[in-house]
Each structure stands twice: as C-alpha cells, then as structure tokens.
Short mmCIF file of C-alpha atoms in Angstrom, two decimals:
data_model
loop_
_atom_site.label_atom_id
_atom_site.label_comp_id
_atom_site.label_asym_id
_atom_site.label_seq_id
_atom_site.Cartn_x
_atom_site.Cartn_y
_atom_site.Cartn_z
CA MET A 269 65.41 -19.15 9.69
CA GLN A 270 66.98 -15.85 10.13
CA GLU A 271 70.39 -17.40 8.62
CA VAL A 272 68.41 -18.95 5.66
CA ARG A 273 66.73 -15.55 4.69
CA GLU A 274 70.26 -13.79 5.00
CA ARG A 275 71.70 -16.55 2.55
CA ALA A 276 68.65 -15.95 0.23
CA ALA A 277 68.70 -12.14 0.31
CA PRO A 278 71.23 -11.80 -2.54
CA LEU A 279 68.90 -14.08 -4.73
CA VAL A 280 65.80 -12.00 -4.03
CA ARG A 281 67.59 -8.81 -5.02
CA PHE A 282 68.82 -10.34 -8.34
CA VAL A 283 65.30 -11.60 -9.06
CA ARG A 284 63.66 -8.28 -8.07
CA ARG A 285 66.34 -6.16 -10.22
CA HIS A 286 65.78 -8.67 -13.30
CA ARG A 287 62.33 -7.48 -13.21
CA GLU A 288 62.84 -3.94 -13.32
CA PRO A 289 61.55 -2.24 -16.32
CA VAL A 290 64.88 -1.11 -17.43
CA VAL A 291 65.92 -4.83 -17.50
CA VAL A 292 62.94 -6.11 -19.38
CA GLN A 293 62.97 -3.25 -21.59
CA ALA A 294 66.88 -4.12 -22.57
CA LEU A 295 66.11 -7.79 -23.04
CA ARG A 296 62.84 -7.06 -25.24
CA SER A 297 64.78 -4.43 -27.35
CA ALA A 298 67.89 -6.85 -27.70
CA ALA A 299 65.58 -9.61 -28.65
CA ALA A 300 63.48 -7.58 -31.21
CA ALA A 301 66.58 -5.96 -32.73
CA THR A 302 68.16 -9.47 -33.28
CA VAL A 303 65.03 -10.90 -34.92
CA ALA A 304 64.75 -7.98 -37.05
CA TYR A 305 68.39 -8.08 -38.32
CA VAL A 306 68.15 -11.84 -38.94
CA VAL A 307 65.02 -11.15 -41.04
CA ALA A 308 66.35 -8.08 -42.79
CA LEU A 309 69.34 -10.36 -43.98
CA ARG A 310 66.98 -12.48 -45.84
CA LEU A 311 64.86 -9.58 -47.48
CA SER A 312 66.93 -6.92 -47.80
CA PRO A 313 69.89 -6.62 -50.77
CA GLU A 314 72.24 -4.74 -48.13
CA PRO A 315 75.06 -6.78 -46.80
CA ALA A 316 74.49 -5.23 -43.38
CA PRO A 317 70.78 -4.09 -43.05
CA LEU A 318 71.23 -2.15 -39.78
CA THR A 319 68.19 -0.02 -40.23
CA ALA A 320 65.96 -2.82 -39.48
CA PRO A 321 67.26 -3.32 -35.88
CA LEU A 322 67.69 0.40 -35.39
CA THR A 323 63.93 0.67 -36.01
CA ALA A 324 63.03 -2.04 -33.63
CA LEU A 325 65.00 -0.48 -30.94
CA LEU A 326 63.19 2.72 -31.31
CA VAL A 327 59.75 1.05 -31.41
CA VAL A 328 59.73 -1.70 -28.76
CA GLN A 329 58.36 -0.40 -25.66
CA VAL A 330 57.85 -1.68 -21.77
CA THR A 331 54.16 -2.17 -22.15
CA LEU A 332 51.54 -3.34 -24.87
CA PHE A 333 49.83 0.16 -24.48
CA ALA A 334 52.92 1.76 -25.18
CA THR A 335 54.03 -0.10 -28.06
CA LEU A 336 50.57 0.42 -29.69
CA THR A 337 50.61 4.11 -29.06
CA ASN A 338 54.20 5.39 -28.84
CA GLY A 339 55.48 2.83 -31.01
CA ILE A 340 53.10 4.01 -33.99
CA ARG A 341 54.32 7.73 -33.75
CA ARG A 342 57.93 6.23 -33.54
CA VAL A 343 57.30 4.58 -36.81
CA ASN A 344 56.33 7.61 -38.52
CA ALA A 345 59.11 9.32 -37.03
CA VAL A 346 61.79 6.86 -38.62
CA VAL A 347 59.72 6.47 -41.80
CA ALA A 348 59.89 10.30 -42.30
CA GLY A 349 63.53 10.49 -41.39
CA VAL A 350 64.23 7.66 -43.89
CA LEU A 351 62.46 9.41 -46.66
CA VAL A 352 64.06 12.72 -46.04
CA ALA A 353 67.45 11.12 -46.17
CA ILE A 354 66.46 9.40 -49.46
CA ALA A 355 65.76 12.63 -50.89
CA PHE A 356 68.95 14.28 -49.62
CA SER A 357 71.12 11.20 -50.93
CA LEU A 358 69.57 11.57 -54.60
CA LEU A 359 70.16 15.35 -54.80
CA VAL A 360 73.21 16.50 -52.60
CA GLY A 361 74.81 13.62 -50.69
CA LEU A 362 76.60 14.29 -47.34
CA THR A 363 78.30 17.51 -46.76
CA TRP A 364 78.65 19.86 -43.81
CA TRP A 365 75.97 21.98 -45.28
CA SER A 366 73.66 19.41 -46.48
CA LEU A 367 73.76 17.95 -43.03
CA ALA A 368 72.64 21.17 -41.55
CA LEU A 369 69.73 21.22 -44.36
CA LEU A 370 68.93 17.85 -43.63
CA ILE A 371 68.50 18.34 -39.85
CA LEU A 372 66.37 21.62 -40.31
CA ALA A 373 64.07 19.74 -42.95
CA ALA A 374 63.75 16.60 -40.64
CA LEU A 375 62.99 18.82 -37.68
CA ALA A 376 60.11 20.54 -39.90
CA VAL A 377 58.67 17.35 -41.24
CA GLY A 378 58.52 15.88 -37.98
CA HIS A 379 56.29 18.74 -36.74
CA LEU A 380 54.20 18.29 -40.07
CA VAL A 381 53.40 14.35 -39.59
CA ARG A 382 52.79 15.08 -35.85
CA VAL A 383 55.00 12.84 -34.08
CA ASP A 384 54.97 14.87 -31.09
CA GLU A 385 57.68 14.25 -28.64
CA TYR A 386 59.63 11.91 -31.19
CA VAL A 387 60.38 15.00 -33.51
CA PRO A 388 64.17 14.52 -32.76
CA GLU A 389 63.96 11.00 -33.82
CA VAL A 390 63.29 12.03 -37.36
CA ALA A 391 66.45 14.03 -37.62
CA ILE A 392 68.34 11.13 -36.10
CA SER A 393 67.02 8.64 -38.39
CA ALA A 394 67.65 10.79 -41.50
CA MET A 395 71.29 11.22 -40.18
CA LEU A 396 72.16 7.65 -39.69
CA VAL A 397 70.35 6.45 -43.16
CA LEU A 398 72.32 9.50 -44.89
CA GLY A 399 75.55 8.26 -43.54
CA VAL A 400 75.50 4.97 -45.00
CA THR A 401 73.37 5.87 -48.41
CA THR A 402 74.77 7.16 -51.41
CA VAL A 403 72.59 5.40 -54.12
CA GLY A 404 69.04 5.62 -54.62
CA ASP A 405 68.39 1.98 -54.93
CA THR A 406 70.24 1.29 -51.46
CA ALA A 407 68.24 3.94 -50.19
CA TRP A 408 64.89 2.45 -51.07
CA ALA A 409 66.30 -0.62 -49.34
CA ARG A 410 66.19 1.43 -46.12
CA VAL A 411 62.58 1.85 -46.31
CA VAL A 412 62.15 -2.05 -46.47
CA GLU A 413 64.52 -2.37 -43.57
CA THR A 414 62.64 0.16 -41.59
CA LEU A 415 59.36 -1.67 -42.14
CA ILE A 416 60.76 -4.97 -40.95
CA GLY A 417 62.20 -3.45 -38.05
CA ALA A 418 58.55 -1.74 -37.19
CA VAL A 419 56.87 -5.20 -37.73
CA VAL A 420 59.06 -6.94 -35.56
CA GLY A 421 59.03 -4.41 -32.80
CA LEU A 422 55.31 -4.19 -32.82
CA GLY A 423 54.94 -7.92 -32.81
CA CYS A 424 57.35 -8.52 -30.05
CA ASN A 425 55.07 -7.23 -27.34
CA LEU A 426 52.02 -8.63 -29.13
CA LEU A 427 53.23 -12.27 -29.11
CA LEU A 428 54.81 -11.95 -25.79
CA PRO A 429 52.48 -9.79 -23.58
CA PRO A 430 54.82 -7.66 -21.12
CA PRO A 431 54.60 -8.04 -17.50
CA VAL A 432 52.04 -6.01 -15.21
CA TRP A 433 53.66 -3.27 -13.13
CA ILE A 434 50.80 -3.25 -10.45
CA GLU A 435 53.12 -4.73 -7.39
CA GLU A 436 55.55 -2.17 -8.17
CA ALA A 437 53.20 0.69 -8.38
CA GLY A 438 51.78 -0.70 -5.22
CA GLU A 439 55.46 -0.74 -3.61
CA SER A 440 55.99 2.81 -4.64
CA ILE A 441 52.74 3.89 -2.83
CA GLU A 442 53.70 2.05 0.33
CA GLY A 443 56.96 3.77 0.27
CA LEU A 444 55.26 7.02 0.07
CA ALA A 445 53.01 6.24 3.17
CA ARG A 446 55.97 5.15 5.00
CA ARG A 447 58.12 8.50 4.21
CA VAL A 448 54.89 10.18 5.44
CA ARG A 449 54.62 8.19 8.53
CA GLN A 450 58.28 8.97 9.48
CA LEU A 451 57.67 12.67 8.82
CA LEU A 452 54.63 12.52 11.33
CA LEU A 453 56.46 10.83 13.87
CA ARG A 454 59.39 13.25 13.72
CA ILE A 455 56.76 16.30 14.04
CA GLY A 456 55.12 14.55 17.06
CA GLU A 457 58.45 14.10 18.82
CA GLN A 458 59.17 17.76 18.27
CA ALA A 459 55.70 18.77 19.46
CA ALA A 460 56.10 16.80 22.84
CA GLY A 461 59.69 18.59 23.27
CA ARG A 462 61.24 22.02 23.19
CA PRO A 463 61.90 22.16 19.51
CA ALA A 464 63.90 25.38 18.01
CA VAL A 465 62.48 27.21 15.19
CA GLU A 466 65.20 25.79 12.99
CA GLN A 467 63.95 22.19 13.81
CA ALA A 468 60.43 23.08 12.83
CA THR A 469 61.63 24.85 9.86
CA ALA A 470 63.56 21.70 8.81
CA ARG A 471 60.38 19.45 9.14
CA LEU A 472 58.68 22.03 6.93
CA HIS A 473 61.25 21.62 4.31
CA GLU A 474 60.93 17.87 4.36
CA ALA A 475 57.28 17.98 4.01
CA ARG A 476 57.55 20.19 0.74
CA ARG A 477 60.02 17.79 -0.57
CA LEU A 478 57.51 15.06 -0.55
CA ASP A 479 56.25 16.61 -3.67
CA HIS A 480 59.17 15.08 -5.59
CA ASP A 481 58.39 11.57 -4.16
CA ILE A 482 54.71 12.17 -5.42
CA VAL A 483 56.21 12.50 -8.95
CA GLY A 484 58.23 9.54 -8.77
CA VAL A 485 55.14 7.50 -7.71
CA ASP A 486 52.85 8.94 -10.14
CA ALA A 487 55.43 7.78 -12.88
CA ALA A 488 55.17 4.40 -11.34
CA LEU A 489 51.59 4.26 -11.33
CA ARG A 490 51.34 5.58 -14.99
CA GLN A 491 53.56 2.81 -16.38
CA ALA A 492 51.27 0.22 -14.30
CA GLU A 493 48.28 1.67 -15.70
CA ASP A 494 49.86 1.29 -19.29
CA SER A 495 50.64 -2.25 -18.54
CA LEU A 496 47.01 -2.99 -17.68
CA ARG A 497 45.79 -1.41 -20.90
CA PHE A 498 45.00 -4.08 -23.95
CA ASN A 499 46.95 -6.81 -21.59
CA PRO A 500 45.22 -10.08 -22.41
CA ARG A 501 46.32 -11.44 -18.95
CA VAL A 502 44.47 -8.78 -17.01
CA ARG A 503 40.81 -8.83 -15.71
CA GLU A 504 39.25 -5.86 -14.28
CA GLY A 505 42.04 -3.55 -15.46
CA VAL A 506 39.94 -0.35 -15.10
CA LEU A 507 39.02 -1.39 -11.38
CA HIS A 508 43.05 -1.65 -10.42
CA ARG A 509 43.57 1.57 -12.12
CA VAL A 510 41.21 3.53 -10.51
CA VAL A 511 41.98 1.95 -7.08
CA LEU A 512 45.55 2.86 -7.21
CA ARG A 513 44.95 6.28 -8.68
CA THR A 514 42.40 7.47 -6.07
CA GLY A 515 44.85 6.01 -3.46
CA LEU A 516 47.36 8.01 -4.65
CA ASP A 517 45.27 11.18 -4.96
CA THR A 518 44.45 10.44 -1.22
CA LEU A 519 48.01 10.18 -0.34
CA GLU A 520 48.79 13.43 -2.27
CA ILE A 521 46.00 15.49 -0.41
CA CYS A 522 47.53 14.07 3.01
CA THR A 523 50.91 15.23 2.01
CA VAL A 524 49.46 18.94 1.33
CA VAL A 525 47.83 19.01 4.52
CA LEU A 526 50.81 17.59 6.12
CA ARG A 527 52.61 20.57 4.60
CA VAL A 528 50.17 22.98 5.80
CA LEU A 529 50.60 21.47 9.47
CA ALA A 530 54.24 21.65 9.46
CA ARG A 531 53.76 25.42 8.46
CA THR A 532 51.25 25.91 11.26
CA LEU A 533 53.92 24.21 13.78
CA THR A 534 56.68 26.38 12.61
CA ASP A 535 54.56 29.47 13.14
CA LEU A 536 53.52 28.45 16.63
CA ALA A 537 57.19 27.62 17.38
CA LYS A 538 58.06 31.36 16.42
CA GLU A 539 55.52 32.73 18.47
CA ARG A 540 56.30 31.06 21.51
CA GLU A 541 60.09 30.87 21.40
CA PRO A 542 61.87 30.05 23.59
CA ALA A 543 58.84 28.07 25.26
CA PRO A 544 57.73 24.78 23.92
CA LEU A 545 55.08 24.54 21.66
CA PHE A 546 52.64 22.95 24.21
CA GLU A 547 52.44 22.00 27.77
CA THR A 548 53.66 18.50 28.85
CA GLU A 549 50.35 16.86 29.06
CA THR A 550 49.14 18.55 25.56
CA GLY A 551 52.30 17.72 23.81
CA GLU A 552 52.20 14.17 24.68
CA VAL A 553 48.54 14.05 23.19
CA VAL A 554 49.64 15.85 20.05
CA GLU A 555 52.63 13.28 19.77
CA ARG A 556 50.29 10.34 20.43
CA LEU A 557 47.81 11.81 18.00
CA LEU A 558 50.01 12.49 14.97
CA SER A 559 51.49 8.67 15.71
CA GLU A 560 48.14 7.35 15.50
CA VAL A 561 47.46 9.27 12.25
CA ALA A 562 50.88 8.14 11.03
CA ASP A 563 50.01 4.36 11.24
CA ALA A 564 46.59 4.95 9.82
CA VAL A 565 48.14 6.42 6.58
CA VAL A 566 50.44 3.19 5.99
CA SER A 567 47.28 1.03 7.00
CA PHE A 568 45.54 3.22 4.13
CA ALA A 569 48.29 2.48 1.83
CA VAL A 570 48.35 -1.45 2.32
CA LEU A 571 44.64 -1.39 1.89
CA VAL A 572 44.85 0.38 -1.12
CA THR A 573 47.49 -2.11 -2.57
CA THR A 574 45.98 -5.39 -1.57
CA HIS A 575 44.20 -7.19 -4.02
CA VAL A 576 43.21 -10.39 -2.16
CA SER A 577 39.62 -10.23 -0.52
CA HIS A 578 40.75 -11.68 3.07
CA ASN A 579 43.78 -9.49 3.32
CA ALA A 580 41.90 -6.57 2.05
CA ASP A 581 39.12 -7.18 4.94
CA ALA A 582 41.91 -7.55 7.42
CA ALA A 583 43.67 -4.23 6.12
CA GLU A 584 40.21 -2.26 6.22
CA ALA A 585 39.46 -3.70 9.79
CA ARG A 586 42.83 -2.32 10.97
CA LEU A 587 42.51 1.02 9.55
CA THR A 588 39.08 1.64 10.70
CA ALA A 589 40.31 0.59 14.28
CA GLU A 590 43.27 3.08 13.95
CA LEU A 591 41.06 6.00 12.67
CA ARG A 592 38.57 5.35 15.54
CA GLN A 593 41.56 5.64 18.09
CA ALA A 594 43.00 8.77 16.43
CA ALA A 595 39.44 10.50 16.70
CA ALA A 596 39.15 9.74 20.14
CA THR A 597 42.51 11.28 20.96
CA ARG A 598 41.83 14.09 18.76
CA ASP A 599 38.69 14.70 20.87
CA LYS A 600 41.00 14.69 23.91
CA LEU A 601 43.22 17.16 22.33
CA ALA A 602 40.25 19.32 21.34
CA GLN A 603 39.36 19.59 25.06
CA LEU A 604 42.95 20.38 26.19
CA PHE A 605 42.99 23.27 23.83
CA LEU A 606 39.47 24.51 25.03
CA GLU A 607 40.80 24.57 28.45
CA ARG A 608 44.02 26.21 27.53
CA LEU A 609 42.27 28.82 25.61
CA GLN A 610 40.01 29.80 28.97
CA GLN A 611 43.45 30.26 30.47
CA ASP A 612 45.31 31.79 27.49
CA ALA A 613 43.88 32.96 24.27
CA ARG A 614 47.12 33.47 22.60
CA GLN A 615 47.66 31.35 19.49
CA TRP A 616 44.49 29.85 19.41
CA GLN A 617 44.14 30.45 15.63
CA LEU A 618 47.20 28.14 15.31
CA HIS A 619 45.63 25.44 17.68
CA GLY A 620 42.68 25.46 15.83
CA ALA A 621 44.32 25.08 12.55
CA LEU A 622 46.08 22.12 13.97
CA LEU A 623 42.83 20.24 14.73
CA THR A 624 41.38 21.25 11.25
CA GLU A 625 44.29 19.82 9.49
CA VAL A 626 44.37 16.55 11.51
CA ASN A 627 40.65 16.49 10.78
CA ARG A 628 41.01 16.71 7.02
CA MET A 629 43.68 13.81 7.14
CA LEU A 630 41.20 11.59 8.95
CA ASP A 631 38.46 12.50 6.66
CA GLU A 632 40.49 11.45 3.82
CA LEU A 633 41.56 8.07 5.25
CA ASP A 634 38.02 7.41 6.11
CA THR A 635 37.09 4.07 4.65
CA GLU A 636 33.44 5.39 3.87
CA HIS A 637 34.79 8.57 2.02
CA ARG A 638 37.16 6.19 0.07
CA SER A 639 34.20 4.19 -1.18
CA ARG A 640 32.17 6.99 -2.32
CA ARG A 641 35.21 8.45 -4.00
CA LEU A 642 35.93 5.32 -5.49
CA LEU A 643 32.35 4.53 -6.96
CA GLU A 644 32.38 8.20 -8.44
CA GLU A 645 35.29 7.72 -10.00
CA LEU A 646 34.46 4.33 -11.49
CA ASP A 647 31.20 5.73 -12.93
CA ARG A 648 33.20 8.73 -14.48
CA VAL A 649 35.57 6.12 -16.05
CA SER A 650 32.69 4.09 -17.40
CA GLN A 651 30.82 7.26 -18.76
CA GLN A 652 33.85 8.31 -20.58
CA GLN A 653 34.37 4.79 -22.07
CA ARG A 654 30.87 4.76 -23.28
CA ALA A 655 31.09 8.01 -24.78
CA ARG A 656 34.37 7.15 -26.38
CA MET A 657 33.85 3.49 -27.67
CA PRO A 658 30.02 2.84 -27.53
CA ARG A 659 29.89 -0.08 -29.84
CA LEU A 660 32.71 -1.81 -27.70
CA THR A 661 30.87 -1.19 -24.51
CA ARG A 662 27.62 -2.53 -25.96
CA LEU A 663 29.58 -5.62 -26.89
CA ARG A 664 31.30 -5.97 -23.47
CA GLU A 665 27.77 -5.59 -21.89
CA ARG A 666 26.43 -8.34 -24.13
CA LEU A 667 29.36 -10.36 -23.30
CA GLY A 668 28.71 -10.01 -19.57
CA VAL A 669 25.04 -10.74 -19.60
CA GLN A 670 25.86 -14.08 -21.57
CA GLU A 671 28.67 -14.75 -19.02
CA GLU A 672 26.15 -14.18 -15.84
CA LEU A 673 23.74 -16.42 -17.42
CA TRP A 674 26.00 -18.94 -18.13
CA ARG A 675 27.48 -19.14 -14.77
CA SER A 676 23.72 -19.06 -13.37
CA ARG A 677 22.80 -21.74 -15.39
CA THR A 678 26.10 -23.96 -14.34
CA GLY A 679 26.30 -22.72 -10.81
CA ILE A 680 29.84 -21.70 -11.20
CA ASP A 681 30.79 -18.76 -8.96
CA GLY A 682 32.97 -15.93 -10.49
CA ARG A 683 35.04 -15.40 -7.82
CA SER A 684 36.55 -18.86 -8.13
CA PHE A 685 38.48 -17.51 -11.38
#
C-alpha cells in the first residue's frame, strides 16, 4: 500500500497543481481569447483583430462574482482607453509628445469613469490601440473588437461556472492552525527546560510572523467567498462563507493571544535569568497544557473546515474532549502557581498573565462560544441582505416556504440533497 501511494504521489501533485487558481485562470483566459479572436475575424474588418482577445484577457476572472464585478470595471477601462486612442489617432497620431499626452489623458479619464484599481489599464489599452491605429475607420473597428472581447470574456464564466475554492481555503486554515500548534509546542518545550532569553525572543518573533500567514489565509478565503457568490452549483453559500470567516477570526484572535503569551514568557525569562522559567513540576505542567491547547487549535480548524455532518460531529466531540482536558491541566497549573506564590511572590503578575492568556484561547475555541458567534454573524449577514435587497429576500423566503411545503407533502427530507 505504501508503495502504491508513493507511485501515485506525482499524479496527485499533478492534479492538485492543475486545480490551482493560476492554472485555471490561464486556461480560461486562453480559451476566451481564442474564441474572441475567432469571432472578431468574422465581424471585424481588420485582418488581425487583436483588440478582441486583449479585452477578453483583461475581463476573464477566476470566479463568477469577480467577473460580474471586476469584469465590468475592466470593460469600462478598456473602452475608455480605446476611445481616448481614437481621439488621438484622429487628431495627432503617434509621436513622443502625443504619447505623453495620451497617458495623462487616459489616466485622467480613468479616474473620471471610476474604474478604481483599473485606472492604469485605461492608459495601457490606449497605448496598444494607438500603436496599431492610424485611420479613423480602423479605430472604430477597435471598438467593435473591444465589445466582442468583453462579451466573450463575460460569457466564459456565465456558461462555464468556475470551480468553488472552499477546499483550498480550508487547507489554508488548517495549515495556519498547524503552524500555531508547532509554535505552541516549541514554547512548551522551552518552558519545561532552561531557555535563554535569545530563544524566548526568537519564539516571540515567530509569533509575530504569524500575521503574514493570516494575510495569506485571508486572501485564500476571500477567493473562496467570491467563488460562492452567484455560483449556481452552490447551495447555502452564505453559511459556508460565515463558517469559514468566523473560524479564521477565531484563529486570528488565538495568534494575537499567542503573541502576548510569547511576550509574557520572554519577560519572565529576562526576570529569572539564568534560572529556569519554572520549577521542574510546574514546567512539565506548562508544557503539557500548551501541548493540549495546540491539539485543540488543530481540532478547531478541522471542525471549521469539515462539511459532512458525521465527520463534523466527530471533530466537535474530539475538540470538546481536548478542551476539557486542557481546562483540567490549567486548573492544576493554577494551583501550582498559587502554592508558588505563597512561597515566593516574585513574578506573580507574569504567572497570572500566563493563565489569563491560556484562558482566552480556551474560551475562543469553546464550541458553545463558537455557536453563539456563528448565529450572531448569520443574523447580521441576513439583516444586511434584507436591507440591501428586500425584494430578492422576500422572493427567497416565498420559495423557501413553498419548498418546505412541497417536502412535507411528498415526505422527502432535504438532507438527502
């Protein structure tokens, strides 16, 4: 079995690599540009209507939501650039000084038509069109090619719904949780030994670098959220978005608390150097506690990214058991700290801060706390949707009532779908 897995590993990596957004984007863009060029050859008087595939390349996006939002702005940017190029081709043609004026005019027009981050594409389109346009009739043909490319680019994702990037977002969330776990384990090992201040400071820098990991996970999650919007293959897209977003929010809070925890242990190492952070028994309990919290963080991430009900129940049961064990270890550590305080009151503030930070992480990972936060976020999103699209909300509610009535009459359970 192990030999079969090793032989199949390259094939698995190949399949995963070809499901990456960059690869999907490249295939979609190439297909849309080719179709736009073929259509433009029949409809445009130009022998080489390259503006059509250029527009299609600029319009096609990975997700349907991005196509309908960013794509429209990109169409506006390209059309505005083409119109600016037409005006310059009729008046002055292409010279070094007209090119400078063209860029300034195109950037100004981009701000006027409010294409936001696609303002540079107005100037890019204008320069490309002006470079191949010298006659007024030819310039107007570029407008036709631009519209062809825009229609093909928008239709590409409408006719071929893009993939849903939930799995990739879930993998990024689990990866962040595992990095948090590894750091907690290393901090626990140092707490049980005799770490130098430099080692404690290094762990603090590692905790700070987790902020960069959160940025990457947030980008993957935003892409997953976009892939769920307006996607006909997805049901309960709002629920998926809220579950993943609230899960990332919880992990982000845990990373902040972990950074504070690393700061506390660094200060404690400075206060107690060259002595160890804790006595032998206390250090072992701290190490065990941080190890249990680390396991709970990973179990929480697995729970957040699990969509099958049976697996979700198992993940929730495992997380609950780990949190219960961590709470018992925390209580034992609190008792050891209390006994230590009666003998030596030095650094009692740092010991109390350590317990407070562990408590905060356990509270954030608690299943009941997560359920309340999830319900609150779902209510907030529902209220926003009702306020933004009241008619569509009423239509969905009517369809939902009719569906429930039909199911009750036919005896079909919705969970079978």
